[in-house]
Amino acid sequence: MEPAVWSGVADAPATPAVRDGVVARPGLFQRLTQAQRVAQVSAPPGSGKTILLRSWIAECGLTGRVAWVAVPGDCDAQRFWVSVTGALRGMAAGSALVRPLTAAPELDGWTVVERLLEDLASLEEHVWLVLDDLHELCSAEALRQLELLIMRAPPALRFVLITRHDLRLGLHRLRLAGELSEIRTADLRFSPPEARALLDATGVSLSDAALGVLYDRTEGWAAGLRLAVLSLAGHPDPERFAAEFGGSERTVAEYLLAEVLDRQSEQARRVLLRTSILERVNGELADLLTGDSGGERVLQQLEEAGAFVVSLDARRSWFRYHQLFADLLQLELRGSSAAELPALHNAAAGWYAEHGYPVEAVRHAQAARNWGLAARQLSDRWIGLGLAGLGGAVHELFARFPPAVIAADAELAAGAAGDQLSRGSLGEADRYLALSARALESVPAGRRGHARALLAGVRMRRARQRGDLAAVAEEAQRLLAPAMTAGADQLELSGDLRALALINLGIVEVWTSHLDEADRHLAEGIALAHEIGRPFVEVTGLAHWAQLMSWRSFPLGAERGLQAIELANQHGWADEPIVGVAYLALGVAMVTQGRLEEAERALGRAERTVRTEVELAAGMRLHYGRGMLEFVCGRHDTALRAFQAAERLCESLVTPHTLAPRLRSHILQTLARCGETQRVEQALADMDTPARDRGEIRIAEASLRLAQHDPKAATVVLAPVIDGSVPLQNAHLWDVQASLLQAIACDALGDAGAARRALERALDLAAPETLLFPFLYDPAPALLDRHRQHGTAHAGLIADILSVLAGQEPGSQPSGPPHLREPLSSAEARVLRYLPTKLSAPEIADEMYLSVNTVKTHMRHQYHKLGAHRRHEAVEQARVLGLLAPPPRRP
């Protein structure tokens, strides 16, 4: 829906008033009242122009101060001026001033205007002259005379011109002088609340969904809504009527025929009828479908005449018809020229295909039952359309093909498989993949390379959904092979397929902790997508790159996620499933930093958009993130269900996911926290030695021993993790947790020195990224408070942890009044964003394309301005100042 349709009256009340079946329009009333000299109300028939003026007069108490002239059809100059004079004399203020006028053969309009100006010169009380249906005034000379009257009238006389289209009255001068108020079609459209008020006033009960459909169909057109209300009042099934309401409904059709179509010239009728099959039309298409010339001018004239024709661009070269009017035109066309419809659709399909409009080309080829043209257009373009965020349109186009046509066409079947994959229908996707493979040998030699590339692309995606790393790599390498992409170059698929192959490789490499290769492939895929103008692919790459970055730095992962979200929002893709993957990375980062309210919002957004049936791994990570949040919020039963759901999805992947042992550890720790220690013991006993010796499982066993009040056993099982003999790869949260559990165990054993050393190590590891999560997962507030009292460089971090444990937000109890010695430069502020990460100065320099010395200089300046001596101190102070996080929110 166009924004103008929903704007209606900007200052309309939330619940518009209805009096005698008329919806009050206070915003428009105000504009009419405040018009300095002229108010022009210009809109198509049925827009509510006359009703607006009559309700304005009644609402504002202007009945005795308005002279109303209803201009009859084909009105000449003499009849017009006699009517104007009579209306002015009919007012109290004008009866004593305006001399009577009688029609006569020699009556001259110029003389009448001069006499009216003389009569009204002494007018003091504000009065309004309303000229209704002014477009019916057929005398050009009378319009020039009216212009003279408007320009020279005394200030107390105001004019309201009601017309279906703009008139040649020289009003541009008044517009420049600020003396013209204009009310047009967009202003007169009913807003959704006004449409609801109209229905309620007539006692019609309609659901919000049905009203939304009705509103969209009428586009807020007043007459359409009123006619619908009249029919709804006695209809046995209002919901069905609203769903089926259109321009072919009898009352609407009669109105549009009488008021619009029957008033057009034969040429205009032919243009309207034969182009009504199009969703949008330009002059070239109009000429093609009519066999005439001058179509663009006809369309422009129809728009100017208010004939329900709307221009779509500033040049007024593309147009569309109001939906109800298009319904009527199509009904008339079917009744008069049904045999010509296939030829019209075929001609339109050819034009759209030739001019690069594949969706329209396929739709019209299908309407013409030209399955060959439709199949070639869709086979050549469906990948590009999907990568442009038009997956819904692609699905609609595939659904319109007969099954036999798809089954016999290898390229079309591959496309249908890809469409089913995007909707999570994996069984159907596999069926179409089999059909495509069987039909491959029948593809002409000139297109066989293209067909194989399509099939490889779909197989790659199917393998990724199954978590089959080997198959993804095989198909991706096939697509990246020069021989494969060379065959696709002429169809502009090479760049698309290469970008997809690189990003898919990167995604599955993240799953298996091949982070360097994943980083390279994702970066190359994102860069290529940007180069070839595929922002949807960029968003996909950035969303999964955020996951990769989170393995190394949660703040950097959040930053990549925000980049993906921002780019998606720019293109209107806020609700696409891939954006949910970006919100997932953002939400997990917020959990790790103890920003639990923000984490809830981000994960909630991810849960509304991620489709687990389409992206198993994304669904698994979503349950994983939800489990983390629920655990630190103290909802351990809910956390357990989330972790178990994640594990089930993880087990459905062909290639084991790197998160699998961490999920198992979370489940065991949650069971222990819930008191299910025997279940944990049994689970550990059932594991083989390599699995039980993993660092994550050792951490779970340490949690179990602490729950069993056996801190000595906890230190023993943790020892290989602490000394590094059992390394935790890309698991900074787990490193922190291991040291924290060691500190808790040592404290329970009475070894205060060892406890302080272990806790300080945990804080050292957590400080660069402000990782609060481990301290919320295994809370030890008394230990942390004692450590702060003994003196530590991490007093601010401990204060944040204790704030969150107390149910507050991080930073809600700052340790001292923050201050910044002098503002950071823009370059220093950019470098500051990387300080919470684990990136070294050379790595930050690579990220920012700066020299290492420049980065180090910026860091020294930051430390001085923040009053810090070490990197983690600068990070903590920057967070307190709000430079690295939103301003603190106090409870």
mmCIF file with all atom_site columns, C-alpha atoms in Angstrom, residues 21 130 142 239 345 478 501 506 508 652 776 793 849:
data_model
loop_
_atom_site.group_PDB
_atom_site.id
_atom_site.type_symbol
_atom_site.label_atom_id
_atom_site.label_alt_id
_atom_site.label_comp_id
_atom_site.label_asym_id
_atom_site.label_entity_id
_atom_site.label_seq_id
_atom_site.pdbx_PDB_ins_code
_atom_site.Cartn_x
_atom_site.Cartn_y
_atom_site.Cartn_z
_atom_site.occupancy
_atom_site.B_iso_or_equiv
_atom_site.pdbx_formal_charge
_atom_site.auth_seq_id
_atom_site.auth_comp_id
_atom_site.auth_asym_id
_atom_site.auth_atom_id
_atom_site.pdbx_PDB_model_num
ATOM 1  C CA . GLY A 1 21  ? -23.245 8.592   8.410   1.00 0.00 ? 21  GLY A CA 1
ATOM 2  C CA . VAL A 1 130 ? -18.147 27.192  -3.464  1.00 0.00 ? 130 VAL A CA 1
ATOM 3  C CA . ALA A 1 142 ? -15.699 31.806  -18.607 1.00 0.00 ? 142 ALA A CA 1
ATOM 4  C CA . GLU A 1 239 ? -16.366 -11.571 5.800   1.00 0.00 ? 239 GLU A CA 1
ATOM 5  C CA . HIS A 1 345 ? -0.863  -11.447 -22.950 1.00 0.00 ? 345 HIS A CA 1
ATOM 6  C CA . ARG A 1 478 ? 31.880  -27.562 -8.977  1.00 0.00 ? 478 ARG A CA 1
ATOM 7  C CA . ALA A 1 501 ? 29.182  -20.985 -3.485  1.00 0.00 ? 501 ALA A CA 1
ATOM 8  C CA . GLY A 1 506 ? 31.945  -20.289 4.636   1.00 0.00 ? 506 GLY A CA 1
ATOM 9  C CA . VAL A 1 508 ? 29.491  -24.869 6.792   1.00 0.00 ? 508 VAL A CA 1
ATOM 10 C CA . SER A 1 652 ? 19.881  -34.178 12.563  1.00 0.00 ? 652 SER A CA 1
ATOM 11 C CA . LEU A 1 776 ? 25.838  -15.058 35.865  1.00 0.00 ? 776 LEU A CA 1
ATOM 12 C CA . ALA A 1 793 ? 41.944  -3.720  38.496  1.00 0.00 ? 793 ALA A CA 1
ATOM 13 C CA . TYR A 1 849 ? 43.228  -0.459  6.539   1.00 0.00 ? 849 TYR A CA 1
#
